[in-house]
Amino acid sequence: MGELTKTLELKLVDPNLHKRQKLRETRDAYQRALQAAFDTGCDTQSATNDVVVEYDLSGYAKNALKKYVPQLCGNSYDANEIHDDHPVRFTNEGLQLDHQPQNAIEWYAKVPHHEDYHLWIPARANPDQRDWLEALNADDAEMGESRLFERDGTWYLHITATRDVEDESEASADKRTPVGVDIGEASLVTVCHRDGSGSPVRPRLWADDGKAVRRLRKTYFTATRRLQKRGSERIAESYGDALWDQIDDVFHRVTSEVVDYAESVDNPVLVLEDLRYIRENMDYGEYMNRRLHGWGFAKLHAQIRYKATEKGIPVETVNPRNTSKACHACGEHGYRPRQATFRCSNDGCWVGEYQADVNGAINIADRYRSGESHRQSDWASRQKAGDDDSATDGASLTGPQDSQADAENQQTTLGTYAS
């Protein structure tokens, strides 16, 4: 036996106007709290708590922020990395599920709004994940962190679940094809994987998008500096927002294409660099470190993660140490005579010169293959070990109802969803 962790998806079914408003209020309050804690530089759970305690959120969301914000602040990301499509995170007991198999829509999700207010909303599950949901309902699987987000006007929940599996199932998961994802300076993103013979195949680079983002960022800093010198602070802010929107558009398109690439690979797993180690690996001097931090590592990672999850593609992380310095063929360290070129220092190696970002992407994939990844099951166990200061009602759920909801704002009956 072994443990396997999977992300389950629930689509919230047609919440009425009142419930949509409450979901938006939760999302907006969470994002304001996230931004405030990040701007304050909270690098401990205690410091984060001092900031987020003032916001109208459930303890489940506040505790998730207490774990998440120090990870970001510990890596010294630029404030622009915190964007407005971050999902709302809840700790392991924040979300509750109820199964009503007699109804056309079988599942109902209890979504925390704030300390004493929650919403029961019908939810449609991915049919391929039915056994996992039933395992959660029967306490045969353990719930980890859950995330709430809106996409194209529809609300979704992603739930991390961990359960015991037979060894062969776990082995099957380990036979996945790792797709290395390198986020860099020459190319915005580079992906590559190896075929059955071990040869690197189908590398793809988003180099032109990297140039476009560099150009937009240079325009942003140059123009806003000039406008600020002229005292046009409001114009500078508006102009900067427009440019960052263009960068976000590039990020969204590229990350979608990265996930599409992975989807075309047989039994894929996307492998990213662990953000906690990015800072220590950036030893290129103050100027280059500042440029690299401005690339939006956290933003690109977050978008790849949730888009991959929507497609059912697992995501793993590895320590990126030396992935840009080592030769993917022989393992010897090399150097970059140019930003986009890697040169192996081993005279006996066939590589000679190689595209630097592709070399990095292959090394990232290989690090997963060698078993050095930070497995999601390990992450889930760390989440479960955390404290949670919100109580659960513990009652049997025979007819889910919103707490403290006004009668005129409630949906009529659960039977409505069976029609």
Tab-separated table of N, CA, C and O in Angstrom, residues 3-10 64 67 87-97 129 131-137 139-149 156-164 305-306 309-310 313-316 374-385:
chain	number	residue	atom	x	y	z
A	3	GLU	N	0.451	5.951	-0.486
A	3	GLU	CA	-0.448	7.105	-0.499
A	3	GLU	C	-0.409	7.777	-1.853
A	3	GLU	O	0.644	7.895	-2.480
A	4	LEU	N	-1.568	8.237	-2.299
A	4	LEU	CA	-1.668	8.980	-3.546
A	4	LEU	C	-2.509	10.221	-3.299
A	4	LEU	O	-3.529	10.159	-2.597
A	5	THR	N	-2.075	11.332	-3.828
A	5	THR	CA	-2.796	12.599	-3.672
A	5	THR	C	-3.286	13.065	-5.030
A	5	THR	O	-2.544	13.013	-6.010
A	6	LYS	N	-4.523	13.517	-5.070
A	6	LYS	CA	-5.117	13.985	-6.322
A	6	LYS	C	-5.904	15.257	-6.053
A	6	LYS	O	-6.447	15.452	-4.960
A	7	THR	N	-5.980	16.128	-7.052
A	7	THR	CA	-6.803	17.323	-6.971
A	7	THR	C	-8.137	17.055	-7.652
A	7	THR	O	-8.182	16.712	-8.833
A	8	LEU	N	-9.219	17.199	-6.911
A	8	LEU	CA	-10.560	16.957	-7.415
A	8	LEU	C	-11.213	18.277	-7.793
A	8	LEU	O	-10.995	19.306	-7.144
A	9	GLU	N	-12.027	18.239	-8.839
A	9	GLU	CA	-12.693	19.461	-9.288
A	9	GLU	C	-14.205	19.340	-9.135
A	9	GLU	O	-14.804	18.339	-9.520
A	10	LEU	N	-14.807	20.376	-8.565
A	10	LEU	CA	-16.253	20.507	-8.474
A	10	LEU	C	-16.674	21.808	-9.130
A	10	LEU	O	-16.090	22.867	-8.856
A	64	ALA	N	-5.101	29.578	5.885
A	64	ALA	CA	-4.439	29.280	4.611
A	64	ALA	C	-3.504	30.418	4.219
A	64	ALA	O	-2.392	30.191	3.730
A	67	LYS	N	-0.191	30.365	6.057
A	67	LYS	CA	0.791	29.412	5.539
A	67	LYS	C	1.366	29.860	4.200
A	67	LYS	O	2.522	29.597	3.892
A	87	PRO	N	-6.711	32.048	-6.483
A	87	PRO	CA	-7.873	31.382	-5.881
A	87	PRO	C	-7.916	31.632	-4.381
A	87	PRO	O	-6.898	31.892	-3.749
A	88	VAL	N	-9.108	31.550	-3.811
A	88	VAL	CA	-9.265	31.628	-2.365
A	88	VAL	C	-8.904	30.266	-1.783
A	88	VAL	O	-9.470	29.245	-2.176
A	89	ARG	N	-7.968	30.243	-0.867
A	89	ARG	CA	-7.527	28.988	-0.262
A	89	ARG	C	-8.218	28.794	1.092
A	89	ARG	O	-8.367	29.752	1.860
A	90	PHE	N	-8.605	27.552	1.371
A	90	PHE	CA	-9.140	27.175	2.678
A	90	PHE	C	-8.313	26.002	3.214
A	90	PHE	O	-7.918	25.116	2.458
A	91	THR	N	-8.066	25.986	4.509
A	91	THR	CA	-7.348	24.861	5.098
A	91	THR	C	-8.218	23.601	5.102
A	91	THR	O	-9.386	23.640	4.720
A	92	ASN	N	-7.656	22.511	5.559
A	92	ASN	CA	-8.209	21.183	5.280
A	92	ASN	C	-9.648	20.972	5.721
A	92	ASN	O	-10.380	20.205	5.088
A	93	GLU	N	-10.096	21.612	6.800
A	93	GLU	CA	-11.462	21.380	7.269
A	93	GLU	C	-12.415	22.501	6.862
A	93	GLU	O	-13.569	22.531	7.307
A	94	GLY	N	-11.944	23.401	6.008
A	94	GLY	CA	-12.786	24.540	5.639
A	94	GLY	C	-13.983	24.160	4.798
A	94	GLY	O	-15.080	24.702	4.961
A	95	LEU	N	-13.784	23.239	3.879
A	95	LEU	CA	-14.845	22.833	2.971
A	95	LEU	C	-15.508	21.563	3.484
A	95	LEU	O	-14.839	20.671	3.996
A	96	GLN	N	-16.835	21.474	3.339
A	96	GLN	CA	-17.531	20.244	3.668
A	96	GLN	C	-18.385	19.819	2.481
A	96	GLN	O	-18.893	20.657	1.736
A	97	LEU	N	-18.521	18.521	2.313
A	97	LEU	CA	-19.305	17.963	1.215
A	97	LEU	C	-20.468	17.165	1.767
A	97	LEU	O	-20.371	16.539	2.833
A	129	GLN	N	-13.818	11.215	-11.282
A	129	GLN	CA	-13.330	11.357	-9.910
A	129	GLN	C	-14.378	10.946	-8.880
A	129	GLN	O	-14.229	11.210	-7.685
A	131	ASP	N	-15.169	8.089	-7.562
A	131	ASP	CA	-14.722	7.203	-6.493
A	131	ASP	C	-13.933	7.961	-5.433
A	131	ASP	O	-13.992	7.639	-4.241
A	132	TRP	N	-13.210	8.990	-5.851
A	132	TRP	CA	-12.462	9.796	-4.891
A	132	TRP	C	-13.405	10.596	-4.000
A	132	TRP	O	-13.190	10.688	-2.780
A	133	LEU	N	-14.449	11.174	-4.586
A	133	LEU	CA	-15.412	11.935	-3.782
A	133	LEU	C	-16.136	11.024	-2.803
A	133	LEU	O	-16.373	11.390	-1.640
A	134	GLU	N	-16.501	9.833	-3.255
A	134	GLU	CA	-17.168	8.896	-2.369
A	134	GLU	C	-16.235	8.452	-1.248
A	134	GLU	O	-16.679	8.227	-0.106
A	135	ALA	N	-14.943	8.333	-1.550
A	135	ALA	CA	-13.971	7.997	-0.509
A	135	ALA	C	-13.880	9.112	0.525
A	135	ALA	O	-13.798	8.852	1.737
A	136	LEU	N	-13.898	10.369	0.073
A	136	LEU	CA	-13.916	11.495	1.012
A	136	LEU	C	-15.163	11.456	1.879
A	136	LEU	O	-15.113	11.659	3.094
A	137	ASN	N	-16.307	11.203	1.235
A	137	ASN	CA	-17.578	11.183	1.958
A	137	ASN	C	-17.610	10.076	3.003
A	137	ASN	O	-18.239	10.218	4.056
A	139	ASP	N	-14.977	8.975	4.596
A	139	ASP	CA	-13.783	9.128	5.431
A	139	ASP	C	-12.703	8.106	5.094
A	139	ASP	O	-11.862	7.771	5.941
A	140	ASP	N	-12.713	7.610	3.859
A	140	ASP	CA	-11.653	6.713	3.403
A	140	ASP	C	-10.540	7.478	2.697
A	140	ASP	O	-9.564	6.878	2.237
A	141	ALA	N	-10.707	8.768	2.572
A	141	ALA	CA	-9.670	9.657	2.038
A	141	ALA	C	-9.659	10.906	2.906
A	141	ALA	O	-10.671	11.257	3.522
A	142	GLU	N	-8.531	11.567	2.960
A	142	GLU	CA	-8.405	12.765	3.792
A	142	GLU	C	-8.350	14.000	2.915
A	142	GLU	O	-7.634	14.035	1.909
A	143	MET	N	-9.120	14.998	3.316
A	143	MET	CA	-9.176	16.250	2.568
A	143	MET	C	-8.028	17.155	2.980
A	143	MET	O	-7.741	17.317	4.170
A	144	GLY	N	-7.379	17.734	1.990
A	144	GLY	CA	-6.344	18.725	2.253
A	144	GLY	C	-6.874	20.122	1.951
A	144	GLY	O	-8.055	20.415	2.153
A	145	GLU	N	-6.020	20.972	1.442
A	145	GLU	CA	-6.407	22.346	1.126
A	145	GLU	C	-7.412	22.360	-0.024
A	145	GLU	O	-7.354	21.530	-0.932
A	146	SER	N	-8.340	23.304	0.010
A	146	SER	CA	-9.270	23.502	-1.097
A	146	SER	C	-9.136	24.932	-1.607
A	146	SER	O	-8.696	25.830	-0.883
A	147	ARG	N	-9.524	25.124	-2.872
A	147	ARG	CA	-9.382	26.435	-3.501
A	147	ARG	C	-10.660	26.778	-4.258
A	147	ARG	O	-11.230	25.935	-4.952
A	148	LEU	N	-11.075	28.018	-4.136
A	148	LEU	CA	-12.275	28.536	-4.786
A	148	LEU	C	-11.857	29.581	-5.804
A	148	LEU	O	-11.076	30.485	-5.489
A	149	PHE	N	-12.365	29.473	-7.036
A	149	PHE	CA	-12.031	30.476	-8.044
A	149	PHE	C	-13.140	30.556	-9.084
A	149	PHE	O	-13.961	29.647	-9.232
A	156	TYR	N	-15.648	27.381	-9.407
A	156	TYR	CA	-15.125	26.033	-9.249
A	156	TYR	C	-14.476	25.881	-7.870
A	156	TYR	O	-14.007	26.854	-7.269
A	157	LEU	N	-14.444	24.633	-7.415
A	157	LEU	CA	-13.672	24.267	-6.242
A	157	LEU	C	-12.665	23.201	-6.636
A	157	LEU	O	-13.020	22.239	-7.342
A	158	HIS	N	-11.436	23.368	-6.210
A	158	HIS	CA	-10.422	22.326	-6.349
A	158	HIS	C	-10.081	21.834	-4.944
A	158	HIS	O	-9.768	22.639	-4.057
A	159	ILE	N	-10.143	20.534	-4.771
A	159	ILE	CA	-9.967	19.927	-3.447
A	159	ILE	C	-8.809	18.940	-3.507
A	159	ILE	O	-8.788	18.047	-4.367
A	160	THR	N	-7.851	19.076	-2.614
A	160	THR	CA	-6.751	18.117	-2.518
A	160	THR	C	-7.192	16.955	-1.641
A	160	THR	O	-7.647	17.163	-0.511
A	161	ALA	N	-7.092	15.753	-2.166
A	161	ALA	CA	-7.488	14.564	-1.415
A	161	ALA	C	-6.361	13.550	-1.431
A	161	ALA	O	-5.670	13.391	-2.441
A	162	THR	N	-6.161	12.851	-0.308
A	162	THR	CA	-5.113	11.836	-0.176
A	162	THR	C	-5.743	10.542	0.325
A	162	THR	O	-6.548	10.549	1.253
A	163	ARG	N	-5.399	9.430	-0.316
A	163	ARG	CA	-5.947	8.136	0.094
A	163	ARG	C	-4.896	7.050	-0.095
A	163	ARG	O	-3.916	7.230	-0.827
A	164	ASP	N	-5.113	5.929	0.567
A	164	ASP	CA	-4.243	4.768	0.394
A	164	ASP	C	-4.582	4.082	-0.923
A	164	ASP	O	-5.757	3.958	-1.293
A	305	ARG	N	-0.274	25.981	-12.658
A	305	ARG	CA	-0.832	25.016	-11.706
A	305	ARG	C	-2.344	24.873	-11.867
A	305	ARG	O	-2.860	23.765	-11.992
A	306	TYR	N	-3.064	26.012	-11.830
A	306	TYR	CA	-4.513	25.844	-11.842
A	306	TYR	C	-5.020	25.420	-13.211
A	306	TYR	O	-6.024	24.705	-13.321
A	309	THR	N	-4.411	21.687	-13.419
A	309	THR	CA	-5.379	20.980	-12.591
A	309	THR	C	-6.718	20.860	-13.294
A	309	THR	O	-7.391	19.825	-13.224
A	310	GLU	N	-7.114	21.920	-14.003
A	310	GLU	CA	-8.369	21.876	-14.741
A	310	GLU	C	-8.349	20.801	-15.818
A	310	GLU	O	-9.397	20.258	-16.185
A	313	ILE	N	-3.955	17.315	-15.111
A	313	ILE	CA	-2.522	17.050	-15.246
A	313	ILE	C	-1.830	17.366	-13.919
A	313	ILE	O	-1.926	18.494	-13.432
A	314	PRO	N	-1.138	16.402	-13.314
A	314	PRO	CA	-0.462	16.670	-12.043
A	314	PRO	C	0.725	17.614	-12.231
A	314	PRO	O	1.312	17.701	-13.309
A	315	VAL	N	1.054	18.316	-11.156
A	315	VAL	CA	2.182	19.251	-11.154
A	315	VAL	C	3.076	18.913	-9.963
A	315	VAL	O	2.585	18.733	-8.850
A	316	GLU	N	4.363	18.813	-10.203
A	316	GLU	CA	5.345	18.558	-9.143
A	316	GLU	C	6.398	19.660	-9.171
A	316	GLU	O	6.538	20.386	-10.173
A	374	HIS	N	9.581	17.243	-4.807
A	374	HIS	CA	8.843	17.491	-3.568
A	374	HIS	C	7.418	17.009	-3.803
A	374	HIS	O	6.588	17.722	-4.353
A	375	ARG	N	7.123	15.760	-3.431
A	375	ARG	CA	5.866	15.138	-3.789
A	375	ARG	C	4.683	15.856	-3.150
A	375	ARG	O	4.748	16.322	-2.029
A	376	GLN	N	3.567	15.908	-3.893
A	376	GLN	CA	2.379	16.557	-3.365
A	376	GLN	C	1.866	15.848	-2.122
A	376	GLN	O	1.264	16.462	-1.249
A	377	SER	N	2.078	14.536	-2.006
A	377	SER	CA	1.634	13.837	-0.809
A	377	SER	C	2.381	14.350	0.418
A	377	SER	O	1.810	14.474	1.499
A	378	ASP	N	3.666	14.660	0.249
A	378	ASP	CA	4.419	15.243	1.349
A	378	ASP	C	3.861	16.602	1.703
A	378	ASP	O	3.729	16.963	2.869
A	379	TRP	N	3.536	17.384	0.660
A	379	TRP	CA	2.948	18.707	0.896
A	379	TRP	C	1.627	18.580	1.616
A	379	TRP	O	1.328	19.317	2.552
A	380	ALA	N	0.813	17.597	1.208
A	380	ALA	CA	-0.496	17.416	1.826
A	380	ALA	C	-0.350	17.066	3.302
A	380	ALA	O	-1.111	17.544	4.142
A	381	SER	N	0.640	16.235	3.635
A	381	SER	CA	0.816	15.854	5.028
A	381	SER	C	1.241	17.048	5.867
A	381	SER	O	0.855	17.169	7.027
A	382	ARG	N	2.016	17.956	5.259
A	382	ARG	CA	2.389	19.163	5.997
A	382	ARG	C	1.171	20.028	6.236
A	382	ARG	O	1.031	20.652	7.281
A	383	GLN	N	0.271	20.091	5.257
A	383	GLN	CA	-0.934	20.880	5.435
A	383	GLN	C	-1.794	20.294	6.553
A	383	GLN	O	-2.357	21.018	7.363
A	384	LYS	N	-1.905	18.946	6.578
A	384	LYS	CA	-2.749	18.319	7.574
A	384	LYS	C	-2.191	18.521	8.976
A	384	LYS	O	-2.925	18.516	9.957
A	385	ALA	N	-0.877	18.690	9.076
A	385	ALA	CA	-0.260	18.848	10.389
A	385	ALA	C	-0.485	20.235	10.961
A	385	ALA	O	-0.282	20.462	12.141
